[in-house]
CSV table of C-alpha atoms in Angstrom, one decimal:
chain,number,residue,atom,x,y,z
A,1,MET,CA,-1.5,56.9,68.4
A,2,ALA,CA,-2.1,59.8,70.1
A,3,ASP,CA,0.1,62.7,69.4
A,4,TRP,CA,1.2,63.1,73.2
A,5,SER,CA,1.8,59.1,73.2
A,6,ILE,CA,4.3,59.6,70.5
A,7,TRP,CA,5.7,62.6,72.1
A,8,LYS,CA,6.4,60.8,75.0
A,9,THR,CA,7.7,57.6,73.3
A,10,LEU,CA,10.3,60.2,71.5
A,11,GLU,CA,11.3,61.1,74.9
A,12,ASP,CA,11.6,57.7,76.1
A,13,TRP,CA,14.3,57.1,73.2
A,14,ARG,CA,15.9,60.5,73.9
A,15,ASN,CA,16.8,59.5,77.4
A,16,LYS,CA,18.2,56.1,75.8
A,17,ARG,CA,19.9,57.9,72.6
A,18,HIS,CA,21.4,61.3,73.4
A,19,GLU,CA,21.9,61.5,69.7
A,20,LEU,CA,18.2,62.9,69.7
A,21,ASP,CA,19.1,65.7,72.0
A,22,PRO,CA,20.0,68.1,69.1
A,23,ILE,CA,16.6,67.9,67.3
A,24,PHE,CA,14.9,68.6,70.2
A,25,ALA,CA,17.1,71.3,71.5
A,26,ARG,CA,16.3,72.9,67.7
A,27,ALA,CA,12.7,72.7,68.5
A,28,GLY,CA,13.1,74.5,71.9
A,29,VAL,CA,13.2,71.5,74.4
A,30,ALA,CA,16.4,71.1,76.2
A,31,PRO,CA,16.2,70.7,79.9
A,32,GLU,CA,19.9,70.3,80.4
A,33,LEU,CA,20.4,73.8,79.2
A,34,GLU,CA,18.5,75.3,81.6
A,35,SER,CA,19.8,73.4,84.2
A,36,LEU,CA,23.4,74.4,83.1
A,37,ALA,CA,21.9,78.1,83.2
A,38,ASN,CA,20.8,77.6,86.9
A,39,ARG,CA,24.1,76.3,87.7
A,40,LEU,CA,26.0,78.8,86.1
A,41,ALA,CA,24.0,81.7,87.9
A,42,THR,CA,24.5,80.3,91.0
A,43,ASP,CA,28.3,79.9,90.0
A,44,LEU,CA,28.5,83.7,89.4
A,45,ARG,CA,26.7,84.7,92.6
A,46,ARG,CA,29.8,83.0,94.6
A,47,VAL,CA,31.4,85.2,97.1
A,48,PRO,CA,35.0,86.0,95.4
A,49,PRO,CA,38.6,84.7,97.4
A,50,THR,CA,39.5,86.6,100.2
A,51,LYS,CA,42.0,89.5,99.7
A,52,PRO,CA,45.5,88.7,101.4
A,53,LEU,CA,46.5,90.9,104.2
A,54,MET,CA,49.5,93.1,103.7
A,55,SER,CA,52.5,92.1,106.0
A,56,GLY,CA,54.7,94.9,104.8
A,57,ASP,CA,57.1,92.9,103.2
A,58,SER,CA,56.9,94.6,99.3
A,59,SER,CA,58.2,91.0,97.5
A,60,ARG,CA,56.5,89.1,99.9
A,61,ASP,CA,52.9,91.2,99.4
A,62,ASP,CA,53.5,91.3,95.7
A,63,LYS,CA,53.8,87.6,95.3
A,64,GLU,CA,50.2,87.2,97.4
A,65,MET,CA,48.9,89.6,95.6
A,66,LEU,CA,49.5,87.8,92.4
A,67,ALA,CA,48.8,84.3,93.8
A,68,TYR,CA,45.2,86.2,94.7
A,69,TYR,CA,44.5,87.5,91.2
A,70,ASP,CA,45.1,84.2,89.8
A,71,ALA,CA,42.9,82.6,92.1
A,72,TYR,CA,40.4,85.1,91.8
A,73,PHE,CA,40.2,84.9,87.8
A,74,ARG,CA,40.3,81.1,88.2
A,75,HIS,CA,37.2,81.4,90.7
A,76,TYR,CA,35.2,83.1,88.1
A,77,ASP,CA,36.6,81.4,84.8
A,78,GLU,CA,35.0,78.3,85.6
A,79,ALA,CA,31.5,80.0,85.1
A,80,LEU,CA,32.7,81.6,82.4
A,81,TYR,CA,33.6,78.7,80.4
A,82,LYS,CA,30.2,77.3,81.4
A,83,ALA,CA,28.7,80.2,79.9
A,84,GLU,CA,30.6,79.7,76.4
A,85,THR,CA,29.7,75.8,76.5
A,86,LEU,CA,26.1,76.7,77.1
A,87,VAL,CA,26.1,78.8,73.6
A,88,ARG,CA,27.8,76.3,71.7
A,89,MET,CA,25.5,73.2,73.0
A,90,PRO,CA,22.6,72.6,70.2
A,91,TRP,CA,19.7,75.2,70.4
A,92,VAL,CA,17.2,77.1,68.5
A,93,PRO,CA,19.1,78.5,65.7
A,94,GLU,CA,17.2,81.6,65.4
A,95,ALA,CA,18.7,82.4,69.2
A,96,ALA,CA,22.3,82.3,67.3
A,97,PRO,CA,22.5,86.5,67.6
A,98,THR,CA,21.8,86.0,71.6
A,99,GLY,CA,24.5,83.6,71.8
A,100,ARG,CA,26.7,85.5,69.8
A,101,ALA,CA,25.9,88.6,72.3
A,102,VAL,CA,26.6,86.0,75.4
A,103,LEU,CA,30.3,85.2,74.0
A,104,ALA,CA,31.1,88.9,73.1
A,105,GLU,CA,30.1,89.7,77.2
A,106,VAL,CA,32.0,86.8,78.2
A,107,GLU,CA,35.0,88.3,76.3
A,108,ARG,CA,34.5,91.9,77.8
A,109,ILE,CA,34.5,90.3,81.3
A,110,ARG,CA,37.4,88.4,80.7
A,111,LYS,CA,39.0,91.8,79.4
A,112,GLU,CA,38.0,93.7,82.5
A,113,MET,CA,39.4,91.1,84.9
A,114,ARG,CA,42.8,91.3,82.8
A,115,THR,CA,43.0,94.9,82.9
A,116,HIS,CA,41.6,95.5,86.4
A,117,PRO,CA,42.7,92.1,88.5
A,118,GLY,CA,41.0,91.9,91.9
A,119,THR,CA,37.7,94.1,90.6
A,120,HIS,CA,34.4,92.3,90.4
A,121,PRO,CA,32.6,93.2,87.3
A,122,PRO,CA,29.1,93.4,86.8
A,123,PHE,CA,27.7,89.8,85.9
A,124,GLU,CA,24.1,91.0,85.7
A,125,PRO,CA,24.3,91.6,82.3
A,126,LEU,CA,25.8,88.3,81.4
A,127,ASP,CA,22.8,86.5,83.6
A,128,GLN,CA,20.2,88.6,81.8
A,129,LEU,CA,21.6,87.6,78.4
A,130,ILE,CA,21.6,83.8,79.3
A,131,GLN,CA,17.9,84.1,80.5
A,132,GLN,CA,17.2,85.4,77.5
A,133,TYR,CA,18.8,83.2,75.0
A,134,ILE,CA,17.1,80.2,77.5
A,135,ARG,CA,13.7,81.5,77.4
A,136,LEU,CA,13.9,82.8,74.0
A,137,ASP,CA,12.6,86.3,74.7
A,138,ASP,CA,15.3,88.5,73.3
A,139,PRO,CA,13.5,91.6,72.5
A,140,ASP,CA,15.8,92.2,69.8
A,141,LEU,CA,14.9,88.9,68.1
A,142,LYS,CA,11.1,88.4,69.1
A,143,ILE,CA,11.1,84.5,67.7
A,144,PRO,CA,7.3,83.6,67.8
A,145,ALA,CA,5.9,80.8,69.8
A,146,GLU,CA,3.9,79.5,66.7
A,147,LEU,CA,7.6,78.4,64.9
A,148,MET,CA,8.5,76.2,68.0
A,149,ASN,CA,5.2,74.8,68.2
A,150,ALA,CA,5.3,73.7,64.3
A,151,ARG,CA,8.8,72.2,64.8
A,152,ARG,CA,7.6,70.1,67.9
A,153,GLN,CA,4.6,68.9,65.9
A,154,MET,CA,7.3,68.3,62.9
A,155,LEU,CA,8.7,66.4,65.8
A,156,ILE,CA,5.7,64.0,66.2
A,157,GLU,CA,4.8,64.0,62.5
A,158,ILE,CA,7.9,63.2,60.7
A,159,ALA,CA,10.4,61.9,63.7
A,160,GLY,CA,7.8,60.0,65.3
A,161,TYR,CA,6.2,58.1,62.3
A,162,PRO,CA,8.4,55.4,62.4
A,163,LEU,CA,7.1,54.7,65.8
A,164,THR,CA,3.9,55.3,64.9
A,165,VAL,CA,3.9,52.4,62.5
A,166,GLN,CA,5.8,50.1,64.6
A,167,HIS,CA,2.8,50.8,67.5
A,168,SER,CA,0.1,49.9,64.8
A,169,ILE,CA,2.1,46.7,63.6
A,170,LYS,CA,1.9,45.7,67.3
A,171,ASP,CA,-2.0,46.5,67.7
A,172,PRO,CA,-4.4,44.4,65.4
A,173,TYR,CA,-7.1,46.8,66.2
A,174,ASP,CA,-5.1,49.6,65.0
A,175,ASP,CA,-5.6,50.7,61.4
A,176,SER,CA,-4.3,54.3,61.0
A,177,VAL,CA,-1.4,52.8,58.9
A,178,PRO,CA,-1.9,50.7,56.0
A,179,PRO,CA,-0.5,47.2,55.7
A,180,LEU,CA,3.3,47.5,55.0
A,181,SER,CA,2.9,45.3,51.9
A,182,SER,CA,0.3,47.9,50.1
A,183,GLU,CA,1.0,50.6,48.1
A,184,ASP,CA,-0.9,52.7,49.9
A,185,PHE,CA,1.6,52.3,52.7
A,186,CYS,CA,4.7,52.4,50.1
A,187,THR,CA,3.5,56.0,49.0
A,188,GLN,CA,2.9,57.4,52.7
A,189,LEU,CA,6.2,56.2,53.3
A,190,HIS,CA,8.0,57.8,50.7
A,191,ASP,CA,6.0,60.9,51.4
A,192,LYS,CA,7.3,60.9,55.0
A,193,MET,CA,10.6,60.3,53.7
A,194,GLN,CA,11.0,63.1,51.5
A,195,GLN,CA,9.3,65.6,54.1
A,196,TYR,CA,12.1,64.3,56.6
A,197,LEU,CA,14.9,65.2,53.6
A,198,GLU,CA,13.5,68.7,53.3
A,199,GLN,CA,13.7,69.4,57.2
A,200,ASP,CA,17.6,69.7,57.8
A,201,TRP,CA,17.1,70.3,61.3
A,202,LEU,CA,15.5,67.1,61.7
A,203,HIS,CA,18.4,65.6,60.4
A,204,CYS,CA,19.6,62.6,63.2
A,205,ARG,CA,21.5,59.1,63.0
A,206,VAL,CA,19.1,57.5,64.8
A,207,VAL,CA,16.0,59.0,63.1
A,208,THR,CA,17.4,57.9,59.8
A,209,GLN,CA,17.9,54.5,61.0
A,210,TRP,CA,14.4,54.2,62.2
A,211,TYR,CA,13.2,55.1,58.2
A,212,ILE,CA,15.7,52.8,57.3
A,213,SER,CA,14.4,50.1,59.4
A,214,LEU,CA,10.9,51.1,58.3
A,215,ALA,CA,12.1,50.7,54.8
A,216,LEU,CA,13.5,47.2,55.1
A,217,ASP,CA,10.4,45.9,56.7
A,218,ALA,CA,8.2,47.4,53.9
A,219,ALA,CA,10.4,46.0,51.2
A,220,LEU,CA,10.8,42.6,53.2
A,221,ALA,CA,6.8,42.3,53.4
A,222,ARG,CA,6.3,43.0,49.9
A,223,LYS,CA,9.0,40.6,48.4
A,224,LYS,CA,7.0,38.0,50.3
A,225,ARG,CA,3.9,39.1,49.0
A,226,ASP,CA,5.2,38.9,45.7
A,227,ALA,CA,6.7,35.3,46.0
A,228,GLY,CA,3.1,34.3,46.8
A,229,ASP,CA,1.0,36.4,44.2
A,230,ASP,CA,1.1,34.1,40.9
A,231,SER,CA,0.0,37.0,38.9
A,232,ARG,CA,2.6,39.2,39.9
A,233,ILE,CA,4.9,36.6,39.0
A,234,ARG,CA,3.6,35.9,35.5
A,235,SER,CA,3.8,39.6,34.6
A,236,MET,CA,7.8,38.9,35.6
A,237,LEU,CA,8.0,36.3,32.6
A,238,LYS,CA,9.5,37.6,29.4
A,239,ARG,CA,7.6,35.3,27.1
A,240,ARG,CA,4.2,33.6,27.6
A,241,TRP,CA,2.4,30.9,25.5
A,242,PRO,CA,-0.3,33.2,23.8
A,243,THR,CA,-3.6,33.1,25.9
A,244,LEU,CA,-6.6,35.2,26.5
A,245,SER,CA,-5.2,36.1,30.0
A,246,VAL,CA,-2.6,37.8,28.3
A,247,LEU,CA,-4.6,40.2,26.8
A,248,PHE,CA,-7.3,40.3,29.5
A,249,PRO,CA,-5.4,39.5,32.9
A,250,ASP,CA,-8.2,41.3,34.9
A,251,ILE,CA,-10.7,38.2,33.9
A,252,GLU,CA,-10.8,35.5,36.1
A,253,HIS,CA,-10.6,32.1,35.0
A,254,ILE,CA,-10.4,33.2,31.3
A,255,ASP,CA,-8.0,30.5,30.2
A,256,GLN,CA,-10.0,27.8,31.3
A,257,VAL,CA,-13.0,29.1,29.7
A,258,TRP,CA,-11.3,29.4,26.2
A,259,TYR,CA,-9.6,25.9,26.6
A,260,LEU,CA,-13.0,24.5,27.2
A,261,GLY,CA,-14.3,26.1,24.3
A,262,LEU,CA,-11.6,24.9,22.0
A,263,SER,CA,-11.8,21.0,23.6
A,264,MET,CA,-15.4,21.4,23.2
A,265,GLY,CA,-15.0,22.4,19.3
A,266,ALA,CA,-12.4,20.1,18.7
A,267,ILE,CA,-14.5,17.3,19.7
A,268,ALA,CA,-17.3,18.7,17.6
A,269,CYS,CA,-15.2,18.6,14.9
A,270,LEU,CA,-14.2,15.0,15.5
A,271,LEU,CA,-17.6,13.7,15.6
A,272,MET,CA,-18.4,15.5,12.4
A,273,GLU,CA,-15.3,14.1,10.5
A,274,LEU,CA,-14.2,17.8,10.1
A,275,TRP,CA,-10.5,16.8,10.3
A,276,LEU,CA,-8.8,20.0,8.6
A,277,LEU,CA,-10.2,21.9,12.1
A,278,ALA,CA,-9.8,19.2,14.5
A,279,VAL,CA,-6.3,18.6,13.8
A,280,PRO,CA,-5.1,22.1,14.4
A,281,LEU,CA,-7.3,22.7,17.4
A,282,ILE,CA,-5.9,19.3,18.9
A,283,LEU,CA,-2.6,20.5,18.2
A,284,TRP,CA,-3.1,23.7,19.7
A,285,LEU,CA,-4.4,22.3,22.9
A,286,ASN,CA,-1.0,20.0,23.3
A,287,LEU,CA,1.1,22.6,22.4
A,288,SER,CA,-0.7,24.8,24.8
A,289,LEU,CA,-0.8,22.0,27.6
A,290,GLY,CA,3.2,22.4,27.4
A,291,GLY,CA,3.5,26.1,26.8
A,292,HIS,CA,1.7,26.1,30.4
A,293,ARG,CA,4.0,23.6,32.2
A,294,ARG,CA,6.9,25.2,30.9
A,295,GLU,CA,5.3,28.8,32.4
A,296,ARG,CA,4.8,27.0,35.8
A,297,LYS,CA,8.3,25.8,36.2
A,298,GLU,CA,9.8,29.2,34.9
A,299,MET,CA,6.9,30.7,38.0
A,300,GLU,CA,8.3,28.2,40.3
A,301,ALA,CA,11.8,29.1,39.7
A,302,ARG,CA,10.9,32.8,39.9
A,303,ARG,CA,9.4,32.4,43.3
A,304,ALA,CA,12.2,30.5,44.5
A,305,GLN,CA,14.2,33.2,43.8
A,306,LEU,CA,12.3,35.8,45.1
A,307,ALA,CA,12.1,33.5,48.6
A,308,SER,CA,15.9,33.5,48.5
A,309,ARG,CA,16.0,37.5,47.9
A,310,ALA,CA,13.5,37.9,50.5
A,311,GLN,CA,15.8,35.6,52.7
A,312,SER,CA,18.8,37.4,51.9
A,313,LEU,CA,17.0,41.0,52.5
A,314,LYS,CA,15.5,39.8,56.1
A,315,THR,CA,19.3,38.4,57.1
A,316,VAL,CA,20.2,42.2,56.1
A,317,ARG,CA,17.5,43.9,57.9
A,318,ASP,CA,18.4,41.7,61.0
A,319,ARG,CA,22.0,42.5,61.0
A,320,PHE,CA,21.0,46.0,60.4
A,321,SER,CA,18.4,46.3,63.6
A,322,HIS,CA,21.3,44.8,65.7
A,323,ASN,CA,23.9,47.8,64.5
A,324,GLN,CA,26.0,45.3,62.7
A,325,LEU,CA,25.7,47.1,59.6
A,326,PRO,CA,26.2,50.4,59.5
A,327,LEU,CA,24.4,53.2,57.1
A,328,GLU,CA,27.3,53.7,55.3
A,329,ARG,CA,27.8,49.7,54.4
A,330,ILE,CA,24.2,48.7,53.5
A,331,ALA,CA,23.3,51.1,50.4
A,332,PRO,CA,25.7,48.4,48.3
A,333,MET,CA,23.7,45.2,49.6
A,334,LEU,CA,20.0,47.0,48.8
A,335,ARG,CA,21.5,47.6,45.4
A,336,GLN,CA,22.2,44.1,45.0
A,337,LEU,CA,19.0,42.8,46.1
A,338,ASP,CA,16.8,45.3,44.3
A,339,GLU,CA,18.2,45.4,40.6
A,340,LYS,CA,15.1,47.1,39.0
A,341,GLY,CA,14.6,49.7,41.7
A,342,GLU,CA,11.0,47.8,42.7
A,343,TYR,CA,11.2,48.0,46.1
A,344,PHE,CA,13.9,50.8,47.4
A,345,ASP,CA,13.3,54.3,45.4
A,346,ASP,CA,15.8,57.1,45.7
A,347,ARG,CA,14.9,58.4,48.7
A,348,VAL,CA,15.9,55.4,50.7
A,349,PHE,CA,19.3,56.0,49.0
A,350,ALA,CA,19.4,59.6,50.0
A,351,LEU,CA,18.5,58.9,53.3
A,352,LEU,CA,21.8,56.6,53.6
A,353,ASN,CA,23.7,59.2,52.1
A,354,LEU,CA,22.9,61.9,54.9
A,355,HIS,CA,25.4,61.0,57.3
A,356,GLN,CA,28.2,59.8,54.7
A,357,PHE,CA,30.3,62.7,55.4
A,358,ALA,CA,29.0,63.3,59.1
A,359,ALA,CA,32.3,63.5,61.7
């Protein structure tokens, strides 16, 4: 999936889920701030209220002037409030000094309007500061463009990784991502989770939910794989009948060859009437048959257990994907479904704790 396609998908999600706005803003992408700055510039250039005509009646004129001063202050107070709102919205952290300069200029203008009511203070310095704040071209800060480009690339590679996997799953000819049940994908997912955890500015509830959903899908795929993998199930058994496959698990059909050799040896001993050798061989073959039957029953019981847990995990995943389970409640369920920590490592639980104390 090309970078531009991931970026477009992220922007589409951003239009639907405004929780993504802060991470886009920290990467220097916030069209709403530019729109607000443009409206603010227009408001600052609005013609102030007209000064009332004096009637000669001092008490009446004083009341009219007080009302005029109040209307004059309110006329620009909305624009000044918009300026304060603008710099308090999420934006590039390195631009914070310029934001503080905007707030200081707003306070200076308000103070001047209170000290000298009815006067028209110059708004050009405020407008210039706001434009420098939005364009990130404050000469005193010198924020490099490479920093913003790097953050946008991180948005694509880290925040967009779950979307890349989702696209790869839907496209049968896309092999850019390993199968969900493979160890390669598990390693890749853990690496991306670690990168996400290390980038504080990228932390967002929506992106965290994407990663947890991906971890659930991967765990479910691996549980289904394990439920159908006899060698995997055998490795889970505590006690196994002693055979060559226990010592040499990578050699295929070694048990069949071993027991065939024992059977032929037992038959040969019977034909040669070597009873001291034939009886132990026959006894061992019968005990082995019983041991393998017991092992098969244990394997089927373990397979049923894995299938049951896979079904429980699927239920959790479905409820989570439909927003019926919040991040804060899912951690105990995952620990219960993965007692040995085979499917969910510490990074998954670190992600679940990211927003635990968020307001």
